[in-house]
């Protein structure tokens, strides 16, 4: 709750993985912290099990300030995900660490873009441990051929798997692969809370009983009891005003548009997402004071991915339970069966049968209704291939057109390179072979065109002329601004980015607390 304070030790814009982890660390260090969130807390209850409670069908998918899609995407206009806890409320909980080599990408990924990580896996390992502890990740990577080193096991072991997952596991083993249990932010063991009932409304749904270890459940519910933490919900930050090398004033609107106000803080942490953060930076003219300002919004990456569904003569998930459980990493760094130069490709992750309500909504009537009735015959694999950072892929603003909150209209341009498409095709072919081995009658490929894994638009680096952020994610040209969402990443790797965003934010928070006096 907001108590009326207008000046803070730190203001955090955005409540996703970066913002949540920064808030936790700074409040625990005794700082007075305000968090500004466009959305609001998500009410939990049996309504979350409704077939039409999938994220894009709820009020938390908001069109009050839409993105115009010039190229890429699945719609000409795209809304924003808005909730306290960010997309974690609705995600499937998959929480991979980046592989060690992800921090040293090959030239066929980076090409001539100047993308280079100023940190490596060892800089984040202790923070991966901490992030997994906060989110109580469940998993077992003992069979993962690409598993990076760790100093402690997962906080929770892996739960028993569904019968449909057992069939996939057996098929992969017979093909000489190494399937293993995915790391998931789901509560299976802590009996002081509700444990997972393995319902089929998990990925893209808010958890009805709070068994998903999302940020609201694991971070904000506890922080809300601390008098040094305040939340501004349903609030849009419209402009960052700078003076004398610092962010001086944060200008805000409540979403009703009836209340404009401003806040001040010693430190400002921007974590509005890899689309929202560059939109605000560009709208505030902060690209003009950054030596790498021309790159703000550029090098947008979102993975090149697709779901390869097996279509079966009878329902593969006869138990009708959650089965997003297995991963296959044998092709991550290439494979002898895949021709050079595809020496880094990506991951295969089991995907559950899609929610019928979402299928019905996405396809035109009556096709959507017919397709929704047939989803019970599907299960599949998600292929995530690493996409190249490309200068032309970007979010930019149109200053001549204003949004509902008087901000310049945001536009997105995104297309995949030939190398991106070749990597996805190679990975998809492997997925089809695995699904055939499980007894799939035929296969169907659904290309994902959303921006759910967007990263890279305000990247970090040691080169002051090619990276808007330094290695500590401090915005070049301003003394008191840090950016900690997925936009900081120079390359995308080929696994879900949430745990790496979390670990990096914990690292940046430690740096800020330990060096506050020297940074002023």
mmCIF file of C-alpha atoms in Angstrom, residues 133-520:
data_model
loop_
_atom_site.group_PDB
_atom_site.id
_atom_site.type_symbol
_atom_site.label_atom_id
_atom_site.label_comp_id
_atom_site.label_asym_id
_atom_site.label_seq_id
_atom_site.Cartn_x
_atom_site.Cartn_y
_atom_site.Cartn_z
ATOM 1 C CA UNK A 133 16.281 -20.626 -3.428
ATOM 2 C CA UNK A 134 13.934 -17.633 -3.541
ATOM 3 C CA UNK A 135 11.735 -19.299 -6.166
ATOM 4 C CA UNK A 136 12.088 -22.784 -4.628
ATOM 5 C CA UNK A 137 12.874 -24.414 -7.951
ATOM 6 C CA UNK A 138 12.167 -28.129 -8.364
ATOM 7 C CA UNK A 139 14.332 -30.188 -10.705
ATOM 8 C CA UNK A 140 17.007 -32.767 -11.416
ATOM 9 C CA UNK A 141 19.713 -31.992 -13.990
ATOM 10 C CA UNK A 142 21.881 -35.035 -13.320
ATOM 11 C CA UNK A 143 21.110 -36.381 -16.816
ATOM 12 C CA UNK A 144 21.444 -33.007 -18.580
ATOM 13 C CA UNK A 145 24.485 -33.259 -20.914
ATOM 14 C CA UNK A 146 24.866 -29.464 -20.944
ATOM 15 C CA UNK A 147 24.228 -28.770 -17.247
ATOM 16 C CA UNK A 148 26.427 -25.972 -15.883
ATOM 17 C CA UNK A 149 28.176 -26.448 -12.534
ATOM 18 C CA UNK A 150 26.294 -25.669 -9.351
ATOM 19 C CA UNK A 151 27.349 -25.343 -5.732
ATOM 20 C CA UNK A 152 24.098 -26.691 -4.303
ATOM 21 C CA UNK A 153 21.263 -28.962 -5.483
ATOM 22 C CA UNK A 154 17.835 -27.700 -6.464
ATOM 23 C CA UNK A 155 15.792 -26.611 -3.425
ATOM 24 C CA UNK A 156 13.169 -29.226 -4.339
ATOM 25 C CA UNK A 157 13.580 -32.583 -5.984
ATOM 26 C CA UNK A 158 11.618 -33.564 -9.066
ATOM 27 C CA UNK A 159 8.093 -34.878 -8.602
ATOM 28 C CA UNK A 160 6.802 -38.147 -10.135
ATOM 29 C CA UNK A 161 6.017 -37.700 -13.826
ATOM 30 C CA UNK A 162 2.835 -38.239 -15.808
ATOM 31 C CA UNK A 163 2.354 -41.382 -17.897
ATOM 32 C CA UNK A 164 2.479 -39.348 -21.106
ATOM 33 C CA UNK A 165 5.864 -38.025 -19.947
ATOM 34 C CA UNK A 166 7.070 -41.560 -19.234
ATOM 35 C CA UNK A 167 6.276 -42.471 -22.840
ATOM 36 C CA UNK A 168 8.248 -39.475 -24.114
ATOM 37 C CA UNK A 169 11.145 -40.327 -21.797
ATOM 38 C CA UNK A 170 11.276 -43.918 -23.055
ATOM 39 C CA UNK A 171 11.148 -42.836 -26.704
ATOM 40 C CA UNK A 172 13.994 -40.347 -26.240
ATOM 41 C CA UNK A 173 16.162 -42.930 -24.472
ATOM 42 C CA UNK A 174 15.578 -45.420 -27.276
ATOM 43 C CA UNK A 175 16.811 -42.786 -29.729
ATOM 44 C CA UNK A 176 20.042 -42.390 -27.756
ATOM 45 C CA UNK A 177 19.076 -39.060 -26.152
ATOM 46 C CA UNK A 178 19.298 -37.841 -22.569
ATOM 47 C CA UNK A 179 15.897 -36.563 -21.384
ATOM 48 C CA UNK A 180 15.766 -35.062 -17.903
ATOM 49 C CA UNK A 181 13.418 -33.227 -15.573
ATOM 50 C CA UNK A 182 12.954 -29.535 -16.278
ATOM 51 C CA UNK A 183 13.526 -27.046 -13.456
ATOM 52 C CA UNK A 184 10.132 -25.674 -12.437
ATOM 53 C CA UNK A 185 9.012 -22.929 -10.063
ATOM 54 C CA UNK A 186 6.204 -25.052 -8.626
ATOM 55 C CA UNK A 187 5.640 -26.116 -5.037
ATOM 56 C CA UNK A 188 5.672 -29.875 -4.631
ATOM 57 C CA UNK A 189 7.171 -30.257 -1.147
ATOM 58 C CA UNK A 190 6.427 -27.330 1.193
ATOM 59 C CA UNK A 191 3.336 -28.495 3.054
ATOM 60 C CA UNK A 192 2.993 -25.184 4.905
ATOM 61 C CA UNK A 193 1.526 -23.953 1.577
ATOM 62 C CA UNK A 194 -0.743 -25.495 -1.011
ATOM 63 C CA UNK A 195 1.167 -28.029 -3.076
ATOM 64 C CA UNK A 196 0.614 -28.590 -6.789
ATOM 65 C CA UNK A 197 -2.503 -30.610 -7.662
ATOM 66 C CA UNK A 198 -1.161 -31.122 -11.215
ATOM 67 C CA UNK A 199 -4.103 -29.435 -12.898
ATOM 68 C CA UNK A 200 -4.011 -28.680 -16.612
ATOM 69 C CA UNK A 201 -4.371 -24.909 -16.147
ATOM 70 C CA UNK A 202 -0.780 -23.922 -15.342
ATOM 71 C CA UNK A 203 1.118 -22.467 -18.283
ATOM 72 C CA UNK A 204 -0.617 -19.171 -19.309
ATOM 73 C CA UNK A 205 -2.893 -19.389 -16.228
ATOM 74 C CA UNK A 206 -2.596 -17.844 -12.773
ATOM 75 C CA UNK A 207 -2.426 -20.586 -10.160
ATOM 76 C CA UNK A 208 -5.809 -20.874 -8.464
ATOM 77 C CA UNK A 209 -4.315 -22.203 -5.219
ATOM 78 C CA UNK A 210 -0.974 -20.377 -5.129
ATOM 79 C CA UNK A 211 1.141 -23.493 -5.711
ATOM 80 C CA UNK A 212 3.067 -21.894 -8.564
ATOM 81 C CA UNK A 213 6.116 -20.120 -7.152
ATOM 82 C CA UNK A 214 5.478 -16.855 -8.958
ATOM 83 C CA UNK A 215 6.845 -13.496 -7.812
ATOM 84 C CA UNK A 216 3.681 -12.379 -6.063
ATOM 85 C CA UNK A 217 3.610 -15.577 -4.016
ATOM 86 C CA UNK A 218 7.340 -15.835 -3.268
ATOM 87 C CA UNK A 219 8.440 -12.178 -3.079
ATOM 88 C CA UNK A 220 5.726 -9.533 -2.910
ATOM 89 C CA UNK A 221 3.449 -11.266 -0.407
ATOM 90 C CA UNK A 222 6.355 -11.115 2.056
ATOM 91 C CA UNK A 223 7.673 -7.679 1.100
ATOM 92 C CA UNK A 224 4.205 -6.161 1.535
ATOM 93 C CA UNK A 225 4.562 -6.670 5.281
ATOM 94 C CA UNK A 226 7.682 -4.481 5.406
ATOM 95 C CA UNK A 227 7.078 -0.798 6.172
ATOM 96 C CA UNK A 228 10.006 0.165 3.937
ATOM 97 C CA UNK A 229 8.257 -1.172 0.838
ATOM 98 C CA UNK A 230 5.453 0.556 -1.040
ATOM 99 C CA UNK A 231 3.653 -0.328 -4.252
ATOM 100 C CA UNK A 232 1.977 1.945 -6.773
ATOM 101 C CA UNK A 233 -0.379 -0.308 -8.736
ATOM 102 C CA UNK A 234 -2.214 0.641 -11.955
ATOM 103 C CA UNK A 235 0.395 3.338 -12.508
ATOM 104 C CA UNK A 236 2.140 4.302 -15.746
ATOM 105 C CA UNK A 237 5.543 5.982 -15.740
ATOM 106 C CA UNK A 238 5.310 8.429 -18.644
ATOM 107 C CA UNK A 239 8.602 10.330 -18.487
ATOM 108 C CA UNK A 240 11.991 10.232 -16.781
ATOM 109 C CA UNK A 241 13.294 13.748 -16.285
ATOM 110 C CA UNK A 242 17.038 14.133 -15.886
ATOM 111 C CA UNK A 243 19.156 16.953 -14.502
ATOM 112 C CA UNK A 244 22.880 17.206 -13.797
ATOM 113 C CA UNK A 245 23.589 13.635 -14.862
ATOM 114 C CA UNK A 246 20.853 12.031 -12.768
ATOM 115 C CA UNK A 247 17.224 11.039 -13.068
ATOM 116 C CA UNK A 248 15.672 13.868 -11.090
ATOM 117 C CA UNK A 249 11.925 13.247 -11.363
ATOM 118 C CA UNK A 250 9.726 10.318 -12.341
ATOM 119 C CA UNK A 251 6.459 11.462 -13.911
ATOM 120 C CA UNK A 252 3.481 9.156 -13.453
ATOM 121 C CA UNK A 253 -0.174 8.732 -14.418
ATOM 122 C CA UNK A 254 -2.645 6.414 -12.832
ATOM 123 C CA UNK A 255 -4.318 4.277 -15.487
ATOM 124 C CA UNK A 256 -7.597 6.150 -15.191
ATOM 125 C CA UNK A 257 -5.760 9.223 -16.489
ATOM 126 C CA UNK A 258 -7.267 11.374 -13.737
ATOM 127 C CA UNK A 259 -4.233 11.625 -11.472
ATOM 128 C CA UNK A 260 -0.821 12.830 -12.618
ATOM 129 C CA UNK A 261 1.960 12.970 -10.039
ATOM 130 C CA UNK A 262 5.716 12.823 -9.713
ATOM 131 C CA UNK A 263 8.181 10.964 -7.487
ATOM 132 C CA UNK A 264 11.845 11.375 -6.641
ATOM 133 C CA UNK A 265 14.517 8.929 -5.548
ATOM 134 C CA UNK A 266 18.257 8.600 -5.024
ATOM 135 C CA UNK A 267 18.338 5.573 -7.316
ATOM 136 C CA UNK A 268 16.098 4.481 -10.165
ATOM 137 C CA UNK A 269 15.832 0.881 -11.356
ATOM 138 C CA UNK A 270 14.107 0.321 -14.692
ATOM 139 C CA UNK A 271 12.626 -3.141 -15.162
ATOM 140 C CA UNK A 272 9.630 -2.593 -17.398
ATOM 141 C CA UNK A 273 10.537 -5.413 -19.779
ATOM 142 C CA UNK A 274 12.609 -5.548 -22.936
ATOM 143 C CA UNK A 275 9.873 -3.642 -24.766
ATOM 144 C CA UNK A 276 8.645 -1.325 -22.021
ATOM 145 C CA UNK A 277 12.071 -0.142 -20.868
ATOM 146 C CA UNK A 278 13.373 1.072 -24.247
ATOM 147 C CA UNK A 279 9.978 2.639 -24.930
ATOM 148 C CA UNK A 280 10.310 4.742 -21.782
ATOM 149 C CA UNK A 281 13.990 5.557 -22.374
ATOM 150 C CA UNK A 282 13.329 6.709 -25.923
ATOM 151 C CA UNK A 283 10.175 8.620 -24.924
ATOM 152 C CA UNK A 284 12.228 10.456 -22.298
ATOM 153 C CA UNK A 285 14.968 11.348 -24.786
ATOM 154 C CA UNK A 286 17.597 9.497 -22.772
ATOM 155 C CA UNK A 287 19.157 8.046 -25.911
ATOM 156 C CA UNK A 288 20.565 11.535 -26.562
ATOM 157 C CA UNK A 289 22.779 11.486 -23.473
ATOM 158 C CA UNK A 290 24.041 7.905 -23.769
ATOM 159 C CA UNK A 291 27.198 7.364 -25.863
ATOM 160 C CA UNK A 292 25.546 4.195 -27.221
ATOM 161 C CA UNK A 293 22.124 5.784 -27.439
ATOM 162 C CA UNK A 294 21.613 4.846 -31.079
ATOM 163 C CA UNK A 295 21.450 1.201 -29.999
ATOM 164 C CA UNK A 296 18.611 1.657 -27.488
ATOM 165 C CA UNK A 297 15.710 -0.435 -28.742
ATOM 166 C CA UNK A 298 17.938 -2.275 -31.244
ATOM 167 C CA UNK A 299 19.031 -5.947 -31.352
ATOM 168 C CA UNK A 300 15.626 -7.170 -30.211
ATOM 169 C CA UNK A 301 15.648 -10.955 -29.762
ATOM 170 C CA UNK A 302 12.708 -13.208 -28.895
ATOM 171 C CA UNK A 303 13.942 -16.724 -29.673
ATOM 172 C CA UNK A 304 12.889 -18.483 -32.829
ATOM 173 C CA UNK A 305 10.554 -21.155 -31.573
ATOM 174 C CA UNK A 306 7.698 -23.423 -32.457
ATOM 175 C CA UNK A 307 5.558 -26.089 -30.858
ATOM 176 C CA UNK A 308 5.700 -29.395 -32.672
ATOM 177 C CA UNK A 309 2.515 -31.220 -31.769
ATOM 178 C CA UNK A 310 2.059 -34.927 -32.127
ATOM 179 C CA UNK A 311 -1.481 -35.853 -33.148
ATOM 180 C CA UNK A 312 -2.510 -39.198 -31.690
ATOM 181 C CA UNK A 313 -5.346 -41.614 -32.509
ATOM 182 C CA UNK A 314 -6.496 -41.378 -28.863
ATOM 183 C CA UNK A 315 -5.811 -38.802 -26.131
ATOM 184 C CA UNK A 316 -2.129 -39.146 -25.095
ATOM 185 C CA UNK A 317 -2.809 -37.577 -21.694
ATOM 186 C CA UNK A 318 -5.427 -39.958 -20.438
ATOM 187 C CA UNK A 319 -4.776 -38.855 -16.841
ATOM 188 C CA UNK A 320 -5.592 -35.227 -17.771
ATOM 189 C CA UNK A 321 -2.794 -33.820 -15.601
ATOM 190 C CA UNK A 322 0.050 -31.330 -15.910
ATOM 191 C CA UNK A 323 2.860 -32.742 -18.057
ATOM 192 C CA UNK A 324 5.296 -29.967 -18.917
ATOM 193 C CA UNK A 325 8.090 -31.973 -17.311
ATOM 194 C CA UNK A 326 10.943 -33.096 -19.587
ATOM 195 C CA UNK A 327 13.707 -31.384 -21.554
ATOM 196 C CA UNK A 328 16.176 -32.636 -24.165
ATOM 197 C CA UNK A 329 19.439 -30.694 -24.577
ATOM 198 C CA UNK A 330 21.385 -33.103 -26.808
ATOM 199 C CA UNK A 331 21.167 -30.706 -29.755
ATOM 200 C CA UNK A 332 21.882 -27.515 -27.814
ATOM 201 C CA UNK A 333 25.464 -27.066 -29.046
ATOM 202 C CA UNK A 334 24.924 -28.805 -32.362
ATOM 203 C CA UNK A 335 25.018 -32.479 -33.236
ATOM 204 C CA UNK A 336 26.893 -34.748 -35.591
ATOM 205 C CA UNK A 337 23.637 -35.319 -37.490
ATOM 206 C CA UNK A 338 23.129 -31.603 -38.095
ATOM 207 C CA UNK A 339 25.435 -30.013 -40.684
ATOM 208 C CA UNK A 340 27.873 -27.201 -39.966
ATOM 209 C CA UNK A 341 27.656 -24.194 -39.527
ATOM 210 C CA UNK A 342 24.771 -24.874 -37.136
ATOM 211 C CA UNK A 343 27.111 -25.433 -34.199
ATOM 212 C CA UNK A 344 24.729 -23.915 -31.668
ATOM 213 C CA UNK A 345 21.032 -24.605 -31.950
ATOM 214 C CA UNK A 346 18.748 -24.883 -28.950
ATOM 215 C CA UNK A 347 16.559 -26.846 -26.585
ATOM 216 C CA UNK A 348 13.553 -29.130 -26.763
ATOM 217 C CA UNK A 349 11.060 -28.857 -23.917
ATOM 218 C CA UNK A 350 7.954 -30.900 -23.346
ATOM 219 C CA UNK A 351 4.795 -28.861 -23.749
ATOM 220 C CA UNK A 352 1.396 -29.757 -22.356
ATOM 221 C CA UNK A 353 -1.827 -30.023 -24.308
ATOM 222 C CA UNK A 354 -2.881 -26.414 -25.077
ATOM 223 C CA UNK A 355 -5.882 -24.834 -23.316
ATOM 224 C CA UNK A 356 -8.993 -25.221 -25.459
ATOM 225 C CA UNK A 357 -10.220 -21.728 -24.623
ATOM 226 C CA UNK A 358 -7.075 -20.131 -26.017
ATOM 227 C CA UNK A 359 -7.212 -22.252 -29.191
ATOM 228 C CA UNK A 360 -10.833 -21.259 -29.746
ATOM 229 C CA UNK A 361 -9.976 -17.584 -29.256
ATOM 230 C CA UNK A 362 -6.986 -17.578 -31.636
ATOM 231 C CA UNK A 363 -8.676 -19.189 -34.652
ATOM 232 C CA UNK A 364 -11.655 -17.657 -36.510
ATOM 233 C CA UNK A 365 -15.145 -19.057 -35.946
ATOM 234 C CA UNK A 366 -16.100 -21.821 -36.579
ATOM 235 C CA UNK A 367 -12.581 -23.177 -37.143
ATOM 236 C CA UNK A 368 -11.546 -22.222 -33.599
ATOM 237 C CA UNK A 369 -14.385 -24.165 -32.025
ATOM 238 C CA UNK A 370 -13.648 -27.244 -34.141
ATOM 239 C CA UNK A 371 -9.914 -27.063 -33.371
ATOM 240 C CA UNK A 372 -10.580 -26.585 -29.647
ATOM 241 C CA UNK A 373 -12.558 -29.803 -29.525
ATOM 242 C CA UNK A 374 -9.585 -31.721 -30.935
ATOM 243 C CA UNK A 375 -6.814 -30.483 -28.627
ATOM 244 C CA UNK A 376 -7.240 -33.531 -26.385
ATOM 245 C CA UNK A 377 -5.491 -35.531 -29.127
ATOM 246 C CA UNK A 378 -2.360 -33.359 -28.931
ATOM 247 C CA UNK A 379 0.802 -33.198 -26.936
ATOM 248 C CA UNK A 380 4.193 -32.029 -28.072
ATOM 249 C CA UNK A 381 7.619 -30.475 -27.799
ATOM 250 C CA UNK A 382 8.590 -26.822 -27.742
ATOM 251 C CA UNK A 383 11.637 -26.100 -29.905
ATOM 252 C CA UNK A 384 13.578 -23.028 -28.758
ATOM 253 C CA UNK A 385 16.418 -22.005 -31.055
ATOM 254 C CA UNK A 386 18.746 -19.122 -30.301
ATOM 255 C CA UNK A 387 18.149 -16.147 -32.593
ATOM 256 C CA UNK A 388 20.847 -13.783 -33.780
ATOM 257 C CA UNK A 389 20.958 -10.184 -32.537
ATOM 258 C CA UNK A 390 20.155 -8.036 -35.566
ATOM 259 C CA UNK A 391 20.490 -4.257 -35.779
ATOM 260 C CA UNK A 392 17.229 -3.861 -37.718
ATOM 261 C CA UNK A 393 15.156 -5.784 -35.162
ATOM 262 C CA UNK A 394 13.949 -3.153 -32.777
ATOM 263 C CA UNK A 395 11.339 -1.264 -30.849
ATOM 264 C CA UNK A 396 11.139 2.406 -31.783
ATOM 265 C CA UNK A 397 8.772 5.321 -31.207
ATOM 266 C CA UNK A 398 6.619 7.461 -33.480
ATOM 267 C CA UNK A 399 6.678 10.916 -31.924
ATOM 268 C CA UNK A 400 3.878 12.136 -34.180
ATOM 269 C CA UNK A 401 1.372 9.683 -32.692
ATOM 270 C CA UNK A 402 0.591 9.739 -28.983
ATOM 271 C CA UNK A 403 -0.728 6.885 -26.875
ATOM 272 C CA UNK A 404 -3.457 7.139 -24.253
ATOM 273 C CA UNK A 405 -0.880 8.381 -21.740
ATOM 274 C CA UNK A 406 0.616 11.049 -24.048
ATOM 275 C CA UNK A 407 3.676 8.919 -24.722
ATOM 276 C CA UNK A 408 4.940 8.432 -28.281
ATOM 277 C CA UNK A 409 3.418 5.362 -29.932
ATOM 278 C CA UNK A 410 5.690 2.271 -29.775
ATOM 279 C CA UNK A 411 6.398 0.218 -32.924
ATOM 280 C CA UNK A 412 8.100 -3.162 -33.332
ATOM 281 C CA UNK A 413 10.018 -4.520 -36.297
ATOM 282 C CA UNK A 414 11.271 -8.096 -36.001
ATOM 283 C CA UNK A 415 12.248 -10.753 -38.497
ATOM 284 C CA UNK A 416 14.326 -13.902 -38.276
ATOM 285 C CA UNK A 417 17.554 -14.450 -40.179
ATOM 286 C CA UNK A 418 18.154 -17.390 -42.506
ATOM 287 C CA UNK A 419 20.381 -18.863 -39.826
ATOM 288 C CA UNK A 420 17.590 -18.550 -37.229
ATOM 289 C CA UNK A 421 15.126 -20.373 -39.460
ATOM 290 C CA UNK A 422 17.629 -23.107 -40.354
ATOM 291 C CA UNK A 423 18.295 -23.755 -36.648
ATOM 292 C CA UNK A 424 14.584 -24.000 -35.860
ATOM 293 C CA UNK A 425 13.963 -26.314 -38.803
ATOM 294 C CA UNK A 426 16.789 -28.629 -37.717
ATOM 295 C CA UNK A 427 15.460 -28.733 -34.159
ATOM 296 C CA UNK A 428 11.874 -29.247 -35.328
ATOM 297 C CA UNK A 429 12.875 -32.251 -37.431
ATOM 298 C CA UNK A 430 14.433 -33.849 -34.355
ATOM 299 C CA UNK A 431 11.246 -33.198 -32.388
ATOM 300 C CA UNK A 432 9.165 -34.931 -35.070
ATOM 301 C CA UNK A 433 11.375 -38.018 -34.903
ATOM 302 C CA UNK A 434 10.916 -38.189 -31.120
ATOM 303 C CA UNK A 435 7.146 -37.738 -31.313
ATOM 304 C CA UNK A 436 6.863 -40.409 -34.009
ATOM 305 C CA UNK A 437 8.684 -42.765 -31.649
ATOM 306 C CA UNK A 438 6.017 -42.089 -28.998
ATOM 307 C CA UNK A 439 3.269 -43.224 -31.376
ATOM 308 C CA UNK A 440 2.124 -39.928 -32.870
ATOM 309 C CA UNK A 441 -0.019 -40.543 -35.942
ATOM 310 C CA UNK A 442 1.107 -37.303 -37.603
ATOM 311 C CA UNK A 443 2.681 -33.983 -36.612
ATOM 312 C CA UNK A 444 1.671 -30.332 -36.744
ATOM 313 C CA UNK A 445 4.025 -27.356 -36.279
ATOM 314 C CA UNK A 446 2.702 -24.194 -34.646
ATOM 315 C CA UNK A 447 5.103 -21.263 -35.014
ATOM 316 C CA UNK A 448 5.150 -18.973 -31.985
ATOM 317 C CA UNK A 449 5.018 -15.335 -33.012
ATOM 318 C CA UNK A 450 4.545 -13.657 -29.652
ATOM 319 C CA UNK A 451 7.203 -11.663 -27.795
ATOM 320 C CA UNK A 452 7.180 -13.644 -24.534
ATOM 321 C CA UNK A 453 10.976 -14.153 -24.393
ATOM 322 C CA UNK A 454 12.017 -10.710 -25.630
ATOM 323 C CA UNK A 455 15.543 -9.636 -24.629
ATOM 324 C CA UNK A 456 18.434 -7.519 -25.803
ATOM 325 C CA UNK A 457 17.070 -4.033 -26.484
ATOM 326 C CA UNK A 458 19.269 -2.140 -23.973
ATOM 327 C CA UNK A 459 22.259 -4.409 -23.870
ATOM 328 C CA UNK A 460 25.213 -4.452 -21.497
ATOM 329 C CA UNK A 461 28.878 -4.449 -22.500
ATOM 330 C CA UNK A 462 32.325 -3.061 -21.820
ATOM 331 C CA UNK A 463 32.399 -1.040 -25.052
ATOM 332 C CA UNK A 464 30.990 2.417 -24.314
ATOM 333 C CA UNK A 465 30.137 2.970 -27.980
ATOM 334 C CA UNK A 466 28.140 -0.207 -28.604
ATOM 335 C CA UNK A 467 26.404 -0.994 -25.290
ATOM 336 C CA UNK A 468 24.035 1.418 -23.484
ATOM 337 C CA UNK A 469 24.699 -0.354 -20.134
ATOM 338 C CA UNK A 470 27.989 -1.131 -18.438
ATOM 339 C CA UNK A 471 28.747 -4.527 -16.889
ATOM 340 C CA UNK A 472 26.774 -3.560 -13.765
ATOM 341 C CA UNK A 473 23.740 -2.579 -15.859
ATOM 342 C CA UNK A 474 24.246 1.103 -15.063
ATOM 343 C CA UNK A 475 22.906 3.340 -17.809
ATOM 344 C CA UNK A 476 25.763 5.209 -19.456
ATOM 345 C CA UNK A 477 25.369 8.962 -19.146
ATOM 346 C CA UNK A 478 23.402 8.868 -15.884
ATOM 347 C CA UNK A 479 24.738 8.207 -12.393
ATOM 348 C CA UNK A 480 21.610 6.809 -10.764
ATOM 349 C CA UNK A 481 19.810 4.693 -13.388
ATOM 350 C CA UNK A 482 20.082 0.896 -13.709
ATOM 351 C CA UNK A 483 18.234 -1.391 -16.161
ATOM 352 C CA UNK A 484 17.711 -4.992 -15.015
ATOM 353 C CA UNK A 485 15.024 -6.676 -17.133
ATOM 354 C CA UNK A 486 15.783 -8.951 -20.095
ATOM 355 C CA UNK A 487 16.833 -6.000 -22.235
ATOM 356 C CA UNK A 488 20.340 -6.193 -20.705
ATOM 357 C CA UNK A 489 21.246 -9.420 -22.536
ATOM 358 C CA UNK A 490 23.726 -9.195 -25.458
ATOM 359 C CA UNK A 491 22.557 -12.599 -26.786
ATOM 360 C CA UNK A 492 19.483 -14.718 -26.065
ATOM 361 C CA UNK A 493 20.873 -18.244 -25.436
ATOM 362 C CA UNK A 494 18.233 -20.905 -26.117
ATOM 363 C CA UNK A 495 16.459 -21.368 -22.799
ATOM 364 C CA UNK A 496 13.844 -19.369 -20.931
ATOM 365 C CA UNK A 497 15.407 -16.096 -19.684
ATOM 366 C CA UNK A 498 13.578 -15.638 -16.353
ATOM 367 C CA UNK A 499 16.152 -17.226 -14.016
ATOM 368 C CA UNK A 500 19.056 -15.367 -15.648
ATOM 369 C CA UNK A 501 17.167 -12.063 -15.341
ATOM 370 C CA UNK A 502 16.606 -12.898 -11.660
ATOM 371 C CA UNK A 503 20.226 -13.844 -10.991
ATOM 372 C CA UNK A 504 21.569 -10.763 -12.736
ATOM 373 C CA UNK A 505 19.237 -8.465 -10.788
ATOM 374 C CA UNK A 506 20.447 -9.975 -7.519
ATOM 375 C CA UNK A 507 24.024 -9.343 -8.686
ATOM 376 C CA UNK A 508 23.263 -5.723 -9.572
ATOM 377 C CA UNK A 509 21.474 -5.173 -6.247
ATOM 378 C CA UNK A 510 24.530 -6.391 -4.339
ATOM 379 C CA UNK A 511 26.754 -4.095 -6.391
ATOM 380 C CA UNK A 512 24.527 -1.090 -5.717
ATOM 381 C CA UNK A 513 24.257 -1.713 -1.974
ATOM 382 C CA UNK A 514 27.979 -2.358 -1.575
ATOM 383 C CA UNK A 515 29.094 0.606 -3.693
ATOM 384 C CA UNK A 516 26.372 3.177 -3.048
ATOM 385 C CA UNK A 517 28.656 5.844 -1.598
ATOM 386 C CA UNK A 518 31.240 5.540 -4.373
ATOM 387 C CA UNK A 519 28.594 5.707 -7.108
ATOM 388 C CA UNK A 520 26.951 8.954 -6.009
#
